[in-house]
Amino acid sequence: MDKLISLEPSKMVAIRVEPGERCRGELTLRNVMHTMPVAFRFQPQNPSHYSARPQTGIIPPLAALTLEVVYHLPTGCPLPDSLPHSDDSFLLHSVVVPGAGVKDAPFSLDSVPLDWFTAKKKQVFTDSSVRVVFVGSAVLARLFSEVNTSLEVVREVLERSDPEWRAADSIDPDTGETLLQLAVARGRPDLVQLLLEFGPDLESTGRSGWTPLEAAAAAGEALMAELLLARSASVSRSPASALGPLHRAAAGGHTEVLRLLLGKGADPDEPAADGSTALRLAVEGRRRACIELLLAAGCRVDARGGADGDTPLHVAAAAGDEATARLLLRRGGLACKGARNARGLTACDVAAERGQGRRLLDALGLGDRLHAAARKGDAAAVRRLVEAGAAVDGRDQHGWTALMRAGFKGRVGVMRALLEAGAAVDAREGEGYTALHCAVEGGQAEAAVLLVKRGADVGATTAKGATAMQIADELGDVHIARILAQGGAAVATSGEKAASRAAGLAAEVAAATKEGKLSRAVATATKEGKLTRAAMAAQETEGAEKARSHREKKGFRTKMAAKRSSDGGLSERGGWPAVTCSH
């Protein structure tokens, strides 16, 4: 027989250290003798730091007794550097009760004569291997604060803690943060994973009001966020927090975390405490990748938030972020442009107030008004808008410039105003059309004359290789074809086809003159090899009518004609609503 008493749960006394509480632990002594009581004495090697109650006693056969071990931590003294273990130990002496022969001997505490434990009288068993291990929130917080904390040491402390203590939910007494938050702050996904094995409260916020997932999102810790999400951490903002996980990821530009959150069903339009959305925060931080992720997730582009009631477009306008503003406009359209903040200002107003550049002002609203004025033929409005900052070569949603639009509608006064302001006469839209192509397509002879006089490239081709002359020829607009020919269009055509077209035109002009369908001014201009504005005006009505008739007979529909019939923006009365921008 090598012992009379077994120690439970082990030879380690787990002493719990909590702020403002007694540092204590328990150790159970079990009598392994079947028929005889056993007396014990339990002594700390360092009595100034530890005490035990009871120190002595008698344990009946096969019975157990629990001791309380108290650690007297001096005020202001730190815990041992050897945490969680201690160099301190205890001595356990045990002896069979002298003369005992009954199994039901009563417990007798702190009344055992000390001379029972002297080897002179009988065999005394001594165990000096009883050690101390410290557990509790203060211990765990100390371990988590160390740079190279051992995972196994933390595991030992958690496993030796009573499950009722919920050690994994411990809070650092100094910072007020949970262990999960400390692990995130230290960039330790291994500690996060270990804590998750012990079932911590994933929504516990600590002193900061942040949940662990919010902390991981703010730090851009994608792996830790994924671990938390795998345990069903909430993707929503906690009531105590100003910003939710989605807001923090977007504001910090953490695209991987943002993608994880959206993939787990996070609401892209969830408001922060002040009403701001994740999109607004991403725009404030110029987080382009996050902006695109949120837009792809279907977030509202015109959502107002914050005390100022700004939309994301207002924020981009105030910052002069043209690239982001254009991205938002592509997704939000007019609802975005027309939205007003708490002061009643549109994004265009805000940009003008901040003195932002012409390109941004044009994108935010002045460009729309410029195109509307060009369509309606309001040259005075065109001049005012250009002076206010509208880009003279700004594009509409189809890629048209105001000069193209004015050319298509025959607004010659507007065209002059635009050209005087520096409009590019040969600017092209997406399919290669220039203002001259547009004027020819619209049957606008006077517009074509002006463009040719201002140096328009009569040989310019569209993406499909069509010149303005070919369009006029297809539409049967003889007078416009003559204008182009006099402007040098024949140079841009291939040999035999150019000669054939010229011959055909000459025949048509001669026949029309003979029949009296062309005025003398037109005939004279044709003979002299030039076409004056007066001659063009004289033939305009009849020539346009003939061109329209030719279109109807051939069923011709070009890209521009299709836009005119299908897009309200090209109609005389249609178009986009004017966006108020008072500057």
Coordinates of C-alpha atoms in Angstrom, one line a residue:
M1 CA 0.0 0.0 0.0
D2 CA 1.5 3.3 -1.1
K3 CA -1.2 5.8 0.0
L4 CA -4.2 6.2 2.3
I5 CA -5.7 9.2 0.5
S6 CA -6.3 10.0 -3.1
L7 CA -6.6 13.6 -4.4
E8 CA -9.4 14.8 -6.6
P9 CA -9.6 15.9 -9.3
S10 CA -5.7 15.8 -9.3
K11 CA -2.7 16.8 -7.4
M12 CA -3.2 20.4 -8.6
V13 CA -5.1 22.9 -6.6
A14 CA -6.8 25.3 -9.0
I15 CA -7.0 28.7 -7.3
R16 CA -9.4 31.1 -8.9
V17 CA -8.2 34.8 -9.1
E18 CA -11.0 37.4 -9.6
P19 CA -10.8 41.1 -8.9
G20 CA -12.3 42.0 -5.6
E21 CA -12.9 38.4 -4.5
R22 CA -11.0 36.0 -2.3
C23 CA -8.5 33.9 -4.3
R24 CA -9.5 30.4 -3.4
G25 CA -9.7 26.9 -4.6
E26 CA -10.8 23.4 -3.5
L27 CA -9.2 20.0 -3.2
T28 CA -11.0 16.8 -2.4
L29 CA -9.3 14.2 -0.2
R30 CA -10.7 10.6 -0.5
N31 CA -10.0 7.8 2.0
V32 CA -9.1 4.7 0.0
M33 CA -9.3 2.4 3.0
H34 CA -12.3 0.1 3.1
T35 CA -12.5 -0.5 6.8
M36 CA -10.4 2.1 8.7
P37 CA -10.7 5.8 9.2
V38 CA -7.7 7.9 8.1
A39 CA -6.4 11.1 9.7
F40 CA -4.7 13.8 7.6
R41 CA -2.8 17.0 8.0
F42 CA -2.6 19.5 5.1
Q43 CA 0.2 22.2 5.3
P44 CA 1.3 24.9 2.9
Q45 CA 5.0 25.2 2.4
N46 CA 4.5 29.0 2.3
P47 CA 2.1 29.7 5.2
S48 CA 2.4 33.5 4.6
H49 CA 0.7 33.1 1.2
Y50 CA -1.7 30.2 1.7
S51 CA -4.0 28.8 4.3
A52 CA -6.2 25.6 4.3
R53 CA -9.4 24.8 6.0
P54 CA -9.5 22.3 7.7
Q55 CA -5.9 21.7 8.2
T56 CA -6.5 18.4 10.0
G57 CA -9.2 15.9 10.2
I58 CA -10.4 12.3 10.2
I59 CA -12.0 10.8 7.1
P60 CA -14.2 7.7 7.5
P61 CA -13.5 4.7 5.2
L62 CA -14.1 5.4 1.5
A63 CA -15.5 8.8 2.4
A64 CA -14.3 12.1 0.9
L65 CA -13.6 15.6 2.4
T66 CA -13.2 18.9 0.5
L67 CA -10.6 21.4 1.6
E68 CA -10.7 25.1 0.9
V69 CA -7.3 26.5 0.0
V70 CA -7.0 30.3 0.2
Y71 CA -4.3 32.4 -1.6
H72 CA -3.5 35.6 0.3
L73 CA -2.5 37.9 -2.5
P74 CA -0.9 41.0 -0.9
T75 CA -2.4 44.3 -2.0
G76 CA -0.6 45.7 -4.9
C77 CA 1.4 42.6 -5.5
P78 CA 1.3 41.0 -8.9
L79 CA 0.6 37.4 -9.7
P80 CA 3.7 35.2 -10.0
D81 CA 5.6 35.4 -13.2
S82 CA 5.3 31.7 -13.6
L83 CA 1.6 31.9 -14.3
P84 CA -0.5 29.9 -14.4
H85 CA 1.7 27.6 -12.3
S86 CA 3.4 28.4 -9.0
D87 CA 6.5 27.1 -7.3
D88 CA 4.6 26.8 -4.1
S89 CA 3.5 23.4 -2.9
F90 CA 1.7 21.6 0.0
L91 CA 2.5 18.7 2.3
L92 CA -0.1 16.1 2.9
H93 CA 0.4 13.7 5.9
S94 CA -1.9 10.8 6.4
V95 CA -2.1 8.0 9.0
V96 CA -4.5 5.2 10.0
V97 CA -6.5 6.4 13.0
P98 CA -5.0 4.6 16.0
G99 CA -7.2 1.8 17.4
A100 CA -9.9 2.5 14.9
G101 CA -11.9 -0.5 14.0
V102 CA -15.3 0.7 12.8
K103 CA -16.2 2.0 9.4
D104 CA -18.6 4.7 10.5
A105 CA -16.1 6.8 12.5
P106 CA -17.3 10.4 12.5
F107 CA -15.5 13.3 10.8
S108 CA -13.2 15.1 13.2
L109 CA -11.9 18.4 12.0
D110 CA -8.9 20.5 13.2
S111 CA -8.8 18.3 16.4
V112 CA -6.3 15.6 15.4
P113 CA -3.3 15.5 17.7
L114 CA -0.1 16.5 15.9
D115 CA 1.9 13.7 17.4
W116 CA -0.2 11.3 15.4
F117 CA 1.8 12.3 12.4
T118 CA 5.2 11.5 13.9
A119 CA 6.9 8.5 12.5
K120 CA 7.8 7.3 16.0
K121 CA 4.4 6.0 16.7
K122 CA 3.2 4.5 13.5
Q123 CA 3.6 4.6 9.7
V124 CA 2.9 8.1 8.3
F125 CA 2.4 8.6 4.6
T126 CA 3.7 11.9 3.2
D127 CA 2.8 13.5 -0.2
S128 CA 4.7 16.6 -1.2
S129 CA 3.6 16.7 -4.8
V130 CA 0.5 18.9 -4.3
R131 CA 1.0 22.0 -6.5
V132 CA -0.9 25.2 -7.3
V133 CA -2.3 26.3 -10.7
F134 CA -4.0 29.7 -10.9
V135 CA -7.1 30.2 -13.0
G136 CA -9.7 32.9 -13.4
S137 CA -10.3 36.0 -15.5
A138 CA -7.3 37.9 -14.2
V139 CA -5.0 35.0 -15.0
L140 CA -6.5 34.5 -18.5
A141 CA -6.3 38.2 -19.2
R142 CA -2.6 38.2 -18.2
L143 CA -1.9 35.2 -20.4
F144 CA -3.7 36.9 -23.4
S145 CA -1.6 40.0 -22.9
E146 CA 1.6 38.2 -23.5
V147 CA 3.0 38.2 -27.0
N148 CA 4.0 34.5 -27.2
T149 CA 1.3 32.9 -25.1
S150 CA 1.3 29.2 -25.3
L151 CA -1.9 27.7 -26.6
E152 CA -1.5 24.7 -24.3
V153 CA -1.1 26.8 -21.2
V154 CA -4.4 28.6 -22.0
R155 CA -6.1 25.3 -22.7
E156 CA -4.9 24.0 -19.3
V157 CA -6.4 27.0 -17.5
L158 CA -9.7 26.7 -19.3
E159 CA -9.9 23.0 -18.7
R160 CA -9.1 23.3 -15.0
S161 CA -11.8 26.0 -14.6
D162 CA -15.2 25.0 -13.3
P163 CA -17.7 24.9 -16.3
E164 CA -20.1 27.1 -14.2
W165 CA -17.5 29.9 -14.2
R166 CA -17.8 30.2 -18.0
A167 CA -14.1 31.0 -18.2
A168 CA -14.2 31.5 -21.9
D169 CA -16.4 34.6 -21.3
S170 CA -13.9 36.1 -18.9
I171 CA -13.4 39.9 -19.1
D172 CA -10.0 41.6 -18.7
P173 CA -10.3 43.6 -15.5
D174 CA -8.1 46.3 -16.9
T175 CA -9.6 46.8 -20.4
G176 CA -13.1 45.5 -19.8
E177 CA -12.8 43.5 -23.0
T178 CA -13.7 39.8 -23.4
L179 CA -11.1 37.2 -24.2
L180 CA -12.4 36.9 -27.7
Q181 CA -11.9 40.6 -28.2
L182 CA -8.4 40.3 -26.8
A183 CA -7.6 37.5 -29.1
V184 CA -8.8 39.4 -32.1
A185 CA -6.9 42.5 -31.0
R186 CA -3.7 40.5 -30.8
G187 CA -4.3 38.9 -34.2
R188 CA -4.4 35.3 -32.7
P189 CA -6.9 33.2 -34.7
D190 CA -5.5 30.1 -32.8
L191 CA -6.7 31.6 -29.5
V192 CA -10.1 32.4 -31.1
Q193 CA -10.4 28.9 -32.3
L194 CA -9.5 27.5 -28.8
L195 CA -12.0 29.8 -27.0
L196 CA -14.7 28.7 -29.4
E197 CA -14.2 25.1 -28.2
F198 CA -15.4 26.2 -24.8
G199 CA -18.7 27.8 -26.0
P200 CA -18.2 31.5 -25.3
D201 CA -21.0 34.1 -25.8
L202 CA -20.4 35.4 -29.3
E203 CA -22.5 38.5 -28.7
S204 CA -20.8 39.6 -25.5
T205 CA -19.7 43.2 -26.0
G206 CA -17.5 44.1 -23.1
R207 CA -16.7 47.7 -22.2
S208 CA -16.3 48.9 -25.8
G209 CA -19.8 47.8 -26.8
W210 CA -18.3 45.8 -29.8
T211 CA -19.0 42.2 -30.4
P212 CA -16.0 39.9 -31.3
L213 CA -17.2 39.9 -34.9
E214 CA -17.3 43.7 -35.0
A215 CA -13.8 43.8 -33.7
A216 CA -12.6 41.3 -36.3
A217 CA -14.3 43.3 -39.0
A218 CA -12.7 46.5 -37.9
A219 CA -9.3 44.8 -37.8
G220 CA -9.8 43.2 -41.2
E221 CA -9.2 39.8 -39.7
A222 CA -10.9 37.6 -42.3
L223 CA -9.8 34.3 -40.8
M224 CA -11.1 35.2 -37.4
A225 CA -14.3 36.6 -38.9
E226 CA -14.8 33.3 -40.7
L227 CA -14.3 31.3 -37.5
L228 CA -16.9 33.4 -35.7
L229 CA -19.4 33.3 -38.6
A230 CA -19.0 29.5 -38.7
R231 CA -20.3 29.5 -35.1
S232 CA -23.3 31.6 -36.2
A233 CA -22.1 35.0 -34.9
S234 CA -24.6 37.7 -35.7
V235 CA -23.8 39.8 -38.7
S236 CA -26.0 42.6 -37.4
R237 CA -25.0 45.7 -35.4
S238 CA -25.2 45.2 -31.7
P239 CA -27.4 47.7 -29.8
A240 CA -24.5 49.0 -27.8
S241 CA -22.3 49.6 -30.9
A242 CA -22.3 52.6 -33.1
L243 CA -21.2 50.5 -36.1
G244 CA -21.9 47.0 -37.1
P245 CA -19.5 44.4 -38.7
L246 CA -20.5 45.5 -42.2
H247 CA -19.9 49.2 -41.5
R248 CA -16.5 48.5 -39.9
A249 CA -15.4 46.3 -42.8
A250 CA -16.5 48.9 -45.4
A251 CA -15.0 51.8 -43.6
G252 CA -11.7 50.0 -43.2
G253 CA -11.6 48.8 -46.8
H254 CA -11.5 45.2 -45.7
T255 CA -13.0 43.6 -48.8
E256 CA -12.5 39.9 -47.8
V257 CA -14.4 40.5 -44.5
L258 CA -17.0 42.4 -46.3
R259 CA -17.5 39.6 -48.8
L260 CA -17.8 37.1 -46.0
L261 CA -20.5 39.2 -44.2
L262 CA -22.5 39.7 -47.3
G263 CA -22.2 36.0 -48.1
K264 CA -23.7 35.3 -44.7
G265 CA -26.7 37.4 -45.4
A266 CA -25.7 40.8 -43.9
D267 CA -28.1 43.6 -44.9
P268 CA -26.1 45.9 -47.2
D269 CA -28.5 48.8 -46.2
E270 CA -28.4 48.2 -42.4
P271 CA -28.1 51.7 -40.8
A272 CA -25.4 52.5 -38.2
A273 CA -26.4 54.3 -35.0
D274 CA -26.5 57.6 -36.8
G275 CA -28.3 56.2 -39.9
S276 CA -25.2 56.0 -42.1
T277 CA -25.0 52.9 -44.4
A278 CA -21.9 50.9 -45.2
L279 CA -21.9 52.4 -48.7
R280 CA -21.6 55.9 -47.3
L281 CA -18.7 54.9 -45.0
A282 CA -16.9 53.2 -47.9
V283 CA -17.3 56.4 -50.0
E284 CA -16.0 58.5 -47.2
G285 CA -12.9 56.3 -47.0
R286 CA -12.6 56.1 -50.8
R287 CA -12.8 52.3 -50.6
R288 CA -13.5 51.6 -54.2
A289 CA -13.4 47.8 -54.0
C290 CA -15.8 47.8 -51.0
I291 CA -18.1 50.3 -52.9
E292 CA -18.3 47.9 -55.8
L293 CA -19.0 44.9 -53.6
L294 CA -21.9 46.7 -51.8
L295 CA -23.3 47.9 -55.1
A296 CA -23.2 44.4 -56.5
A297 CA -25.0 43.3 -53.4
G298 CA -27.9 45.6 -54.3
C299 CA -27.5 48.3 -51.7
R300 CA -29.5 51.6 -52.0
V301 CA -27.4 54.3 -53.7
D302 CA -29.7 57.1 -52.6
A303 CA -30.0 56.2 -48.9
R304 CA -29.6 59.2 -46.6
G305 CA -27.8 59.0 -43.3
G306 CA -26.0 61.0 -40.6
A307 CA -27.0 64.3 -39.1
D308 CA -26.4 66.0 -42.4
G309 CA -28.8 63.6 -44.3
D310 CA -26.2 63.2 -47.0
T311 CA -26.4 60.3 -49.5
P312 CA -23.2 58.6 -50.7
L313 CA -23.2 60.8 -53.7
H314 CA -23.3 64.0 -51.5
V315 CA -20.2 62.6 -49.7
A316 CA -18.4 61.9 -53.0
A317 CA -19.3 65.4 -54.3
A318 CA -18.1 67.1 -51.2
A319 CA -14.8 65.2 -51.4
G320 CA -14.4 65.9 -55.1
D321 CA -14.2 62.2 -55.8
E322 CA -15.3 62.2 -59.4
A323 CA -14.6 58.5 -60.1
T324 CA -16.8 57.4 -57.2
A325 CA -19.5 59.9 -58.1
R326 CA -19.6 58.6 -61.7
L327 CA -19.8 55.0 -60.4
L328 CA -22.7 55.9 -58.1
L329 CA -24.5 57.7 -60.9
R330 CA -24.2 54.7 -63.1
R331 CA -25.9 52.6 -60.5
G332 CA -28.3 55.2 -59.0
G333 CA -29.2 57.4 -61.9
L334 CA -31.6 60.3 -61.4
A335 CA -32.8 59.2 -58.0
C336 CA -29.2 59.7 -56.9
K337 CA -28.8 63.1 -58.6
G338 CA -32.0 64.6 -57.4
A339 CA -31.7 63.5 -53.7
R340 CA -31.5 66.4 -51.3
N341 CA -29.8 66.4 -47.9
A342 CA -30.9 67.9 -44.6
R343 CA -30.1 71.4 -45.9
G344 CA -32.1 70.8 -49.1
L345 CA -29.0 70.6 -51.3
T346 CA -28.4 68.2 -54.1
A347 CA -25.0 66.6 -54.6
C348 CA -24.4 69.1 -57.4
D349 CA -25.1 72.0 -55.0
V350 CA -22.7 70.5 -52.5
A351 CA -19.9 70.2 -55.1
A352 CA -20.4 73.8 -56.3
E353 CA -20.4 74.9 -52.7
R354 CA -17.0 73.2 -52.2
G355 CA -15.6 74.7 -55.4
Q356 CA -15.2 71.3 -57.1
G357 CA -14.0 71.0 -60.7
R358 CA -16.1 71.3 -63.9
R359 CA -16.0 67.6 -64.7
L360 CA -17.6 66.7 -61.4
L361 CA -20.2 69.4 -61.6
D362 CA -21.0 68.3 -65.1
A363 CA -21.5 64.7 -64.0
L364 CA -23.6 65.7 -61.0
G365 CA -26.2 67.7 -63.0
L366 CA -25.0 70.6 -65.1
G367 CA -24.3 68.1 -67.9
D368 CA -28.0 67.0 -67.9
R369 CA -29.2 70.6 -68.1
L370 CA -26.7 71.4 -70.9
H371 CA -28.0 68.5 -73.0
A372 CA -31.6 69.5 -72.3
A373 CA -30.8 73.1 -73.4
A374 CA -29.1 71.8 -76.5
R375 CA -32.0 69.6 -77.4
K376 CA -34.4 72.5 -77.0
G377 CA -32.3 75.0 -78.8
D378 CA -31.8 77.4 -75.9
A379 CA -28.4 78.9 -76.8
A380 CA -28.5 81.4 -73.9
A381 CA -29.0 78.6 -71.4
V382 CA -26.1 76.7 -73.0
R383 CA -23.8 79.7 -72.5
R384 CA -24.8 80.1 -68.9
L385 CA -24.3 76.4 -68.1
V386 CA -20.9 76.3 -69.7
E387 CA -19.9 79.4 -67.7
A388 CA -21.3 77.7 -64.5
G389 CA -19.0 74.7 -65.0
A390 CA -20.8 72.3 -67.4
A391 CA -18.3 70.4 -69.5
V392 CA -18.8 71.4 -73.1
D393 CA -17.9 68.0 -74.3
G394 CA -19.6 66.1 -71.5
R395 CA -21.4 62.9 -72.4
D396 CA -24.9 61.8 -71.7
Q397 CA -25.9 58.2 -70.9
H398 CA -25.6 57.3 -74.6
G399 CA -22.2 58.8 -74.9
W400 CA -23.4 61.8 -77.0
T401 CA -22.0 65.3 -76.6
A402 CA -24.3 68.3 -76.5
L403 CA -22.9 69.2 -80.0
M404 CA -24.1 65.8 -81.3
R405 CA -27.5 66.3 -79.8
A406 CA -27.8 69.8 -81.2
G407 CA -26.6 68.6 -84.6
F408 CA -29.2 65.8 -84.7
K409 CA -32.0 68.3 -83.8
G410 CA -30.7 71.1 -86.1
R411 CA -30.1 73.6 -83.3
V412 CA -27.7 75.7 -85.1
G413 CA -27.6 78.6 -82.6
V414 CA -26.7 76.1 -79.9
M415 CA -24.1 74.6 -82.1
R416 CA -22.4 77.9 -82.6
A417 CA -22.5 78.6 -78.8
L418 CA -20.9 75.2 -78.1
L419 CA -18.3 75.6 -80.8
E420 CA -17.4 79.0 -79.5
A421 CA -17.0 77.5 -76.1
G422 CA -14.4 75.0 -77.5
A423 CA -16.6 72.0 -78.2
A424 CA -14.7 69.2 -80.1
V425 CA -16.2 69.2 -83.6
D426 CA -15.1 65.6 -84.3
A427 CA -15.7 64.0 -80.9
R428 CA -17.0 60.5 -81.2
E429 CA -19.6 58.5 -79.3
G430 CA -19.2 54.8 -78.5
E431 CA -19.9 53.6 -82.1
G432 CA -17.8 56.2 -83.8
Y433 CA -20.5 58.7 -84.7
T434 CA -19.5 62.4 -84.8
A435 CA -21.7 65.4 -84.7
L436 CA -21.6 65.5 -88.5
H437 CA -23.0 61.9 -88.7
C438 CA -25.7 63.0 -86.3
A439 CA -26.6 66.0 -88.3
V440 CA -26.8 64.0 -91.5
E441 CA -28.8 61.3 -89.8
G442 CA -31.3 63.9 -88.6
G443 CA -31.6 65.5 -92.1
Q444 CA -30.2 68.8 -90.7
A445 CA -28.6 70.5 -93.7
E446 CA -27.8 73.8 -92.0
A447 CA -26.2 72.0 -89.1
A448 CA -24.1 70.0 -91.6
V449 CA -23.0 73.3 -93.3
L450 CA -21.9 74.8 -90.0
L451 CA -19.9 71.7 -89.1
V452 CA -18.2 71.5 -92.4
K453 CA -17.3 75.1 -92.2
R454 CA -15.9 74.6 -88.8
G455 CA -13.6 71.9 -90.1
A456 CA -15.5 68.7 -89.4
D457 CA -13.9 65.6 -90.9
V458 CA -16.3 64.7 -93.7
G459 CA -14.4 61.5 -94.2
A460 CA -14.7 60.3 -90.6
T461 CA -16.1 56.7 -90.4
T462 CA -18.2 55.0 -87.7
A463 CA -17.1 51.8 -86.0
K464 CA -18.8 50.0 -88.9
G465 CA -17.0 52.1 -91.5
A466 CA -19.9 54.4 -92.5
T467 CA -19.1 58.0 -93.6
A468 CA -21.5 60.9 -93.4
M469 CA -21.7 60.8 -97.2
Q470 CA -22.7 57.1 -97.2
I471 CA -25.5 57.9 -94.7
A472 CA -26.7 60.8 -96.8
D473 CA -26.6 58.6 -99.9
E474 CA -28.6 55.9 -98.2
L475 CA -31.2 58.3 -97.0
G476 CA -31.4 60.0 -100.3
D477 CA -30.6 63.5 -99.0
V478 CA -29.2 65.0 -102.2
H479 CA -28.7 68.5 -100.7
I480 CA -26.8 67.2 -97.7
A481 CA -24.7 65.0 -100.0
R482 CA -23.9 68.0 -102.0
I483 CA -22.8 69.9 -98.9
L484 CA -20.5 67.0 -98.0
A485 CA -19.2 66.7 -101.5
Q486 CA -18.3 70.4 -101.5
G487 CA -16.6 69.8 -98.1
G488 CA -14.4 67.2 -99.6
A489 CA -16.3 64.1 -98.9
A490 CA -15.3 62.6 -102.3
V491 CA -11.7 62.5 -101.1
A492 CA -12.8 60.1 -98.3
T493 CA -14.6 57.7 -100.7
S494 CA -13.0 55.0 -102.8
G495 CA -12.4 55.6 -106.6
E496 CA -15.2 54.1 -108.6
K497 CA -17.8 54.5 -105.9
A498 CA -17.0 58.2 -105.5
A499 CA -17.3 58.8 -109.2
S500 CA -20.6 56.9 -109.4
R501 CA -22.0 58.8 -106.5
A502 CA -20.9 62.1 -108.0
A503 CA -22.5 61.3 -111.3
G504 CA -25.6 60.2 -109.6
L505 CA -25.8 63.4 -107.6
A506 CA -25.2 65.5 -110.7
A507 CA -28.0 63.7 -112.6
E508 CA -30.4 64.2 -109.6
V509 CA -29.6 67.9 -109.3
A510 CA -30.0 68.4 -113.1
A511 CA -33.3 66.5 -113.2
A512 CA -34.6 68.4 -110.2
T513 CA -33.6 71.7 -111.7
K514 CA -35.3 70.9 -115.0
E515 CA -38.5 70.0 -113.2
G516 CA -38.4 73.2 -111.2
K517 CA -38.1 71.4 -107.9
L518 CA -34.9 73.2 -107.0
S519 CA -34.6 76.9 -106.7
R520 CA -32.4 79.0 -109.0
A521 CA -30.2 79.7 -106.0
V522 CA -29.5 76.0 -105.6
A523 CA -28.8 75.5 -109.2
T524 CA -26.4 78.4 -109.3
A525 CA -24.6 77.2 -106.3
T526 CA -24.3 73.7 -107.9
K527 CA -23.0 75.2 -111.1
E528 CA -20.4 77.4 -109.2
G529 CA -19.3 74.4 -107.1
K530 CA -20.4 75.9 -103.8
L531 CA -23.5 75.9 -101.7
T532 CA -24.5 79.1 -99.8
R533 CA -26.6 79.3 -96.7
A534 CA -29.3 81.0 -98.7
A535 CA -29.3 78.2 -101.3
M536 CA -29.4 75.6 -98.5
A537 CA -32.3 77.4 -96.9
A538 CA -34.2 77.5 -100.2
Q539 CA -33.9 73.7 -100.7
E540 CA -34.2 72.7 -97.0
T541 CA -38.0 72.0 -96.9
E542 CA -38.2 70.1 -100.1
G543 CA -34.9 68.2 -99.6
A544 CA -35.8 67.1 -96.1
E545 CA -39.3 66.0 -97.3
K546 CA -37.7 63.9 -100.0
A547 CA -35.2 62.4 -97.5
R548 CA -38.0 61.4 -95.2
S549 CA -40.0 59.9 -98.0
H550 CA -36.9 57.9 -99.0
R551 CA -36.5 56.6 -95.5
E552 CA -40.1 55.5 -95.4
K553 CA -39.9 53.7 -98.7
K554 CA -36.7 51.8 -97.8
G555 CA -37.7 51.2 -94.2
F556 CA -34.3 52.5 -93.2
R557 CA -33.6 52.6 -89.5
T558 CA -30.1 53.5 -88.4
K559 CA -28.8 53.6 -84.8
M560 CA -29.5 57.2 -84.4
A561 CA -33.1 57.0 -85.7
A562 CA -33.7 54.1 -83.4
K563 CA -32.5 56.1 -80.4
R564 CA -34.7 59.0 -81.5
S565 CA -37.8 56.8 -81.5
S566 CA -37.1 54.7 -78.5
D567 CA -35.4 57.0 -76.1
G568 CA -37.4 59.8 -74.5
G569 CA -34.2 61.7 -74.0
L570 CA -34.1 62.3 -77.8
S571 CA -37.7 63.6 -78.1
E572 CA -38.6 67.2 -78.3
R573 CA -40.7 67.1 -75.2
G574 CA -39.1 64.1 -73.4
G575 CA -35.8 63.9 -71.7
W576 CA -34.5 63.7 -68.2
P577 CA -35.9 66.0 -65.6
A578 CA -33.7 69.0 -65.0
V579 CA -31.6 68.6 -61.8
T580 CA -31.6 71.6 -59.7
C581 CA -28.1 72.9 -59.2
S582 CA -28.2 76.5 -58.2
H583 CA -24.6 77.3 -58.9

